[in-house]
Short mmCIF file of C-alpha atoms in Angstrom, two decimals:
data_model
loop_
_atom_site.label_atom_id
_atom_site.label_comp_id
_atom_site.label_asym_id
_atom_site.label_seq_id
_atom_site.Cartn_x
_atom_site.Cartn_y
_atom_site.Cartn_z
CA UNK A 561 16.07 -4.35 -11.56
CA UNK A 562 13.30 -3.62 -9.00
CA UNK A 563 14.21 -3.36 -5.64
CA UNK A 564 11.19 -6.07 -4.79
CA UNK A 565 10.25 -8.53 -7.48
CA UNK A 566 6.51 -10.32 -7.70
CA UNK A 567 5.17 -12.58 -9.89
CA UNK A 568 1.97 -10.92 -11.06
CA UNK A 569 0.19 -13.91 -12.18
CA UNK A 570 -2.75 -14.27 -12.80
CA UNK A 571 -3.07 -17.90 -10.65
CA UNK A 572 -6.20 -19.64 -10.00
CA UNK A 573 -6.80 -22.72 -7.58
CA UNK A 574 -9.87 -24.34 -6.52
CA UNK A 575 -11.23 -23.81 -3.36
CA UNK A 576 -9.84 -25.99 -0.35
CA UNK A 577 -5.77 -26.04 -2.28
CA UNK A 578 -3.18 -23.98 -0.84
CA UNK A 579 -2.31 -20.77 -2.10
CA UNK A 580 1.41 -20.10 -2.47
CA UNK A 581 3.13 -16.47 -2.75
CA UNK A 582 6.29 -15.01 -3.52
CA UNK A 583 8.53 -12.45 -3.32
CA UNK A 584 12.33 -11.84 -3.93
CA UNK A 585 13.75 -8.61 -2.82
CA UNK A 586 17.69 -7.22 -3.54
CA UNK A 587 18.36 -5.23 -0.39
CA UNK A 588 19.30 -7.05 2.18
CA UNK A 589 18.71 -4.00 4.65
CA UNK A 590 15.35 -4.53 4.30
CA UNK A 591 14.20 -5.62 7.67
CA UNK A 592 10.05 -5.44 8.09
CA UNK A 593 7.97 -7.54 5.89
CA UNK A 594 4.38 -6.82 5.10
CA UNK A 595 1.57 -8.86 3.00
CA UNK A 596 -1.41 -6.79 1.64
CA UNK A 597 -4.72 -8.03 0.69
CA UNK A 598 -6.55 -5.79 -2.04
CA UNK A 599 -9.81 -6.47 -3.24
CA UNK A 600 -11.11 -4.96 -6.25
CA UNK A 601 -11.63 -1.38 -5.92
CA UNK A 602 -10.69 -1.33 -2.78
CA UNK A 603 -7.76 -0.21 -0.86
CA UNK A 604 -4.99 -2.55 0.95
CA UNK A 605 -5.73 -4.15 3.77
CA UNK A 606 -2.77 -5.59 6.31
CA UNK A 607 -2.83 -9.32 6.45
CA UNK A 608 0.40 -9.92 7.97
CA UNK A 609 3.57 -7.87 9.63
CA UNK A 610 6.91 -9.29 10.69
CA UNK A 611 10.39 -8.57 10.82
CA UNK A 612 12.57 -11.57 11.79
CA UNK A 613 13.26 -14.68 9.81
CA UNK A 614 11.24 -17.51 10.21
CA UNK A 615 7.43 -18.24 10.08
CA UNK A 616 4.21 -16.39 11.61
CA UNK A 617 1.19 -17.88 11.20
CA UNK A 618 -2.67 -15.72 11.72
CA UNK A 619 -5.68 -18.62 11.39
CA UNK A 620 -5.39 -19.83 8.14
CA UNK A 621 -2.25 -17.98 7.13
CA UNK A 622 1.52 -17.85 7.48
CA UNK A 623 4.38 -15.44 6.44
CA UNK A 624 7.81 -16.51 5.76
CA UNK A 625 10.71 -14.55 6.02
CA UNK A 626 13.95 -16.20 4.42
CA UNK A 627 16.35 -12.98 4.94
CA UNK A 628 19.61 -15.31 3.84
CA UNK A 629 17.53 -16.26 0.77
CA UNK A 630 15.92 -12.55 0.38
CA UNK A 631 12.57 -14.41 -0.17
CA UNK A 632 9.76 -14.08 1.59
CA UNK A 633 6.12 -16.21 0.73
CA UNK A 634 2.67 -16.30 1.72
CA UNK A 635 0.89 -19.24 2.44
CA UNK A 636 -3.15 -19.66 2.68
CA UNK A 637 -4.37 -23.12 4.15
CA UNK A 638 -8.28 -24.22 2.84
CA UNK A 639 -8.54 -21.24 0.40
CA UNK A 640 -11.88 -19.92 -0.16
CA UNK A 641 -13.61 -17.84 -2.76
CA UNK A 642 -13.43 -15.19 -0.27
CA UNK A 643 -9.49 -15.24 -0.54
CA UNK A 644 -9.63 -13.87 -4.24
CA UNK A 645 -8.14 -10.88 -4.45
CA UNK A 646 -4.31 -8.92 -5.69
CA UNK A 647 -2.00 -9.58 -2.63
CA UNK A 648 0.93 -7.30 -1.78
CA UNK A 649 4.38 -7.85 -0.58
CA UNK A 650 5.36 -4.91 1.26
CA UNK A 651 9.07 -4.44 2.53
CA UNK A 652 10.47 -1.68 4.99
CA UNK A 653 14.22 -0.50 5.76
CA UNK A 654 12.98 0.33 9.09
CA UNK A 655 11.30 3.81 8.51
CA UNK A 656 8.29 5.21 6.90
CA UNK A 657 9.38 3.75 3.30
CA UNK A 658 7.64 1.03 1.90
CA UNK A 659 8.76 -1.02 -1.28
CA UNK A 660 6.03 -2.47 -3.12
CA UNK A 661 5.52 -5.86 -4.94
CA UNK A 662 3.55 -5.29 -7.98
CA UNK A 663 0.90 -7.96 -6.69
CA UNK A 664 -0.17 -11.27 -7.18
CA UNK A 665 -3.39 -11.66 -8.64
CA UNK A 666 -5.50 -15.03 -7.06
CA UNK A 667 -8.40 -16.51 -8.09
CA UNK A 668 -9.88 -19.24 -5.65
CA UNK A 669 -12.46 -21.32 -7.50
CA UNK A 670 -15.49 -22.47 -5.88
CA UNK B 165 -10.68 1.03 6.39
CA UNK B 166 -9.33 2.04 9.77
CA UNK B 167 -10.98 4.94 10.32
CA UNK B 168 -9.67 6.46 7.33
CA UNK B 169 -11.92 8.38 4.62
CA UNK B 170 -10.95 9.87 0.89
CA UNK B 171 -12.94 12.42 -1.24
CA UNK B 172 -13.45 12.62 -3.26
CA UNK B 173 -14.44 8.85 -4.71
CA UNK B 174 -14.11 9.34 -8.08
CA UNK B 175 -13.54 12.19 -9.94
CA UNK B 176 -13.12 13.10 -14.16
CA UNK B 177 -11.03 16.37 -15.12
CA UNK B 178 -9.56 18.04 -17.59
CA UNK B 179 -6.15 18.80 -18.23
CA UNK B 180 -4.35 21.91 -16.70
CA UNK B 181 -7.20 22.29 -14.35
CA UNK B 182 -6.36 22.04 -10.21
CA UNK B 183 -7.31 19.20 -8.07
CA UNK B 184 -7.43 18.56 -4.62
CA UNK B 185 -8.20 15.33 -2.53
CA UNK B 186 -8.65 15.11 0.77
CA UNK B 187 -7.56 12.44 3.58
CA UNK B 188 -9.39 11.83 6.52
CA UNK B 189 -8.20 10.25 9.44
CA UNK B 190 -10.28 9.66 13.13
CA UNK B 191 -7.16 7.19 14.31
CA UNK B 192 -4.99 10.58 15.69
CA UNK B 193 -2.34 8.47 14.02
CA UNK B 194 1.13 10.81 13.51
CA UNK B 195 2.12 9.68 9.84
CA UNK B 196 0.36 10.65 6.64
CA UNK B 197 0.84 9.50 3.49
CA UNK B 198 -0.46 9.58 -0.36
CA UNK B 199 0.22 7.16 -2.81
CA UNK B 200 -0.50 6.44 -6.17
CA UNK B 201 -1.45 2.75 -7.95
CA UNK B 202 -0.54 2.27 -11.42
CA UNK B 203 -0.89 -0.84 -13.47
CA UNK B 204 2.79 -2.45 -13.39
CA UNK B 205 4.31 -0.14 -11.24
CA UNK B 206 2.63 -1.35 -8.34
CA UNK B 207 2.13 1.54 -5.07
CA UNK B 208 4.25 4.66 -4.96
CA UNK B 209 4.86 7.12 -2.61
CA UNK B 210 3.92 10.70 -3.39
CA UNK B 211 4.02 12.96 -0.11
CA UNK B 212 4.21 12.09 3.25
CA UNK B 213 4.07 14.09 6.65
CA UNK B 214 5.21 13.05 10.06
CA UNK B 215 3.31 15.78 11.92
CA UNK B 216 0.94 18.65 11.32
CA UNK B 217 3.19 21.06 8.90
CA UNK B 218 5.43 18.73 8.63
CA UNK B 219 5.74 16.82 4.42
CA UNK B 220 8.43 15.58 2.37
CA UNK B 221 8.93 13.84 -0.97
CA UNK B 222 8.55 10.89 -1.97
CA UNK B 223 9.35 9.27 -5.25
CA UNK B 224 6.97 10.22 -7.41
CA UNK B 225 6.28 13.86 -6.14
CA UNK B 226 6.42 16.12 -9.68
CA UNK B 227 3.29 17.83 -10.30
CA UNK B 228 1.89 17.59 -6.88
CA UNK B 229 1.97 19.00 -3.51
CA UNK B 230 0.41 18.56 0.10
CA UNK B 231 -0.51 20.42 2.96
CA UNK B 232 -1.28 19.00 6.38
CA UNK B 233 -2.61 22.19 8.74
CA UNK B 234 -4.61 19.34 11.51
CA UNK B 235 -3.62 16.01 12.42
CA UNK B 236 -6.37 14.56 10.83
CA UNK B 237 -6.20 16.23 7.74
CA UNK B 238 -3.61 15.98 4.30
CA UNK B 239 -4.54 17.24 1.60
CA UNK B 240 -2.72 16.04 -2.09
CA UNK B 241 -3.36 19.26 -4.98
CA UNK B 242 -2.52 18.58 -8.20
CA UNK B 243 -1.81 22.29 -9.54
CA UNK B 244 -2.60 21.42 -12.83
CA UNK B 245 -3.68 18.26 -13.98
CA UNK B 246 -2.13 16.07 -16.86
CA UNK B 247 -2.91 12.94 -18.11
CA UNK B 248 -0.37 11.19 -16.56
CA UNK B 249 -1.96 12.01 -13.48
CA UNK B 250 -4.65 9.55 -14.46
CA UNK B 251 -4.18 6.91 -11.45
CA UNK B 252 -6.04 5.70 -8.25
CA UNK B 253 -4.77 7.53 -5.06
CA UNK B 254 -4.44 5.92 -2.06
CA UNK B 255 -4.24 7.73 1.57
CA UNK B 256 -2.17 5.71 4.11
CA UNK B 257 -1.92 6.33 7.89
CA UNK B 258 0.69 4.85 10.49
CA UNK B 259 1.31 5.54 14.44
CA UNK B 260 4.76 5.06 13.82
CA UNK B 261 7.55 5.58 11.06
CA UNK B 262 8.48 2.43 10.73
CA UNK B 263 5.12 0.74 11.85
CA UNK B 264 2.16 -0.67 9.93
CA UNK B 265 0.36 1.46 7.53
CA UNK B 266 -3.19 1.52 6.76
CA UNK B 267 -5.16 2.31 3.74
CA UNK B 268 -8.10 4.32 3.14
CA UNK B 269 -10.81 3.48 0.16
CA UNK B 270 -8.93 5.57 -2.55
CA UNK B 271 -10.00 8.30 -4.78
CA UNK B 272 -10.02 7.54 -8.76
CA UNK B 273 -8.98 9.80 -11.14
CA UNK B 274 -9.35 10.66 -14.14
CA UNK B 275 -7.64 13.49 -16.50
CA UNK B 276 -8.93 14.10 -19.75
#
């Protein structure tokens, strides 16, 4: 079992919907929580960072931790076809070691 | 890309030959780090360094070593290529060990 599991998709919305990620993780020492945006050919870019349960929200997105669930999801309010791209869960124990979702692949049609 | 530059871009080899790419950084941040993007296996860690001279292992560290001589410097050598090797590498920077890190453009390779 993978120490952080992601669904890999593919999922496609139309522009405007709401854009819904997920991952599960099994160590529940895991205490910083990370979402990546990649476009293609590109390298990761840090979207969001947070280490307590509960939600953060950055303009037209918000991370949620659910550390008694080991869950954590990424919302995006009024996608746009800007917003397609592979996004990256990213978890931390609290030192230089990051465990990687495999990525969700979106697709936000116009 | 947060002041963070990989070379080079793209490169083709062949196998058993050496390869070296180069990281980049003008952020002065502490922590280095190289990793490695394969389809289904997501990002893994190669080599990272917490200070100039200063490297360990990551998981996926067989066949490859670093060297960091300047802060803004770390390089990744393959000693001698394989196909397996075949990937996109990714240089990643942080101030801190357990802060944020942040990606550079990537370098892809290809071993033939």
């Amino acid at each position: 079992q993978k120490e952080v599991e992601q669904d890999p998709g593919p999922l496609s919305v139309p522009e405007g919907a709401i854009v819904s990620l997920n991952c599960t993780y099994s160590n529940s020492a895991f205490q910083y929580f990370m979402w990546y945006r990649q476009y293609s050919r590109k390298g990761p870019e840090l979207l969001m960072y947070t280490y307590s349960s509960g939600n953060k929200e950055d303009g037209r997105f918000t991370a949620q931790v659910d550390k008694s669930s080991k869950y954590i999801s990424l919302f995006i309010r009024d996608s746009q076809p800007s917003d397609s791209a592979t996004y990256l869960c990213a978890m931390s124990l609290g030192d230089y070691k990051l465990s990687f979702g495999a990525g969700t692949t979106v697709t936000v049609r116009a | 890309d947060a002041g963070i530059t990989q070379s080079p871009r793209h490169k083709v080899t062949e196998t058993g030959t050496p390869v070296t790419l180069r990281c980049h950084q003008t952020e002065n941040h502490r922590y280095m780090y190289w990793y490695r993007q394969d389809p289904g296996h997501g990002l893994r860690l190669i080599h990272y360094s917490y200070g100039v001279k200063d490297t360990d292992k990551g998981e996926v560290s067989d066949g490859y070593s670093v060297s960091r001589s300047k802060t803004e410097d770390f390089l990744l050598t393959l000693e001698s290529a394989t196909s397996s090797q075949t990937s996109v590498y990714f240089c990643a920077i942080s101030e801190r060990s357990l802060g944020e890190q942040y990606f550079g453009p990537g370098t892809r390779l290809t071993v033939t």
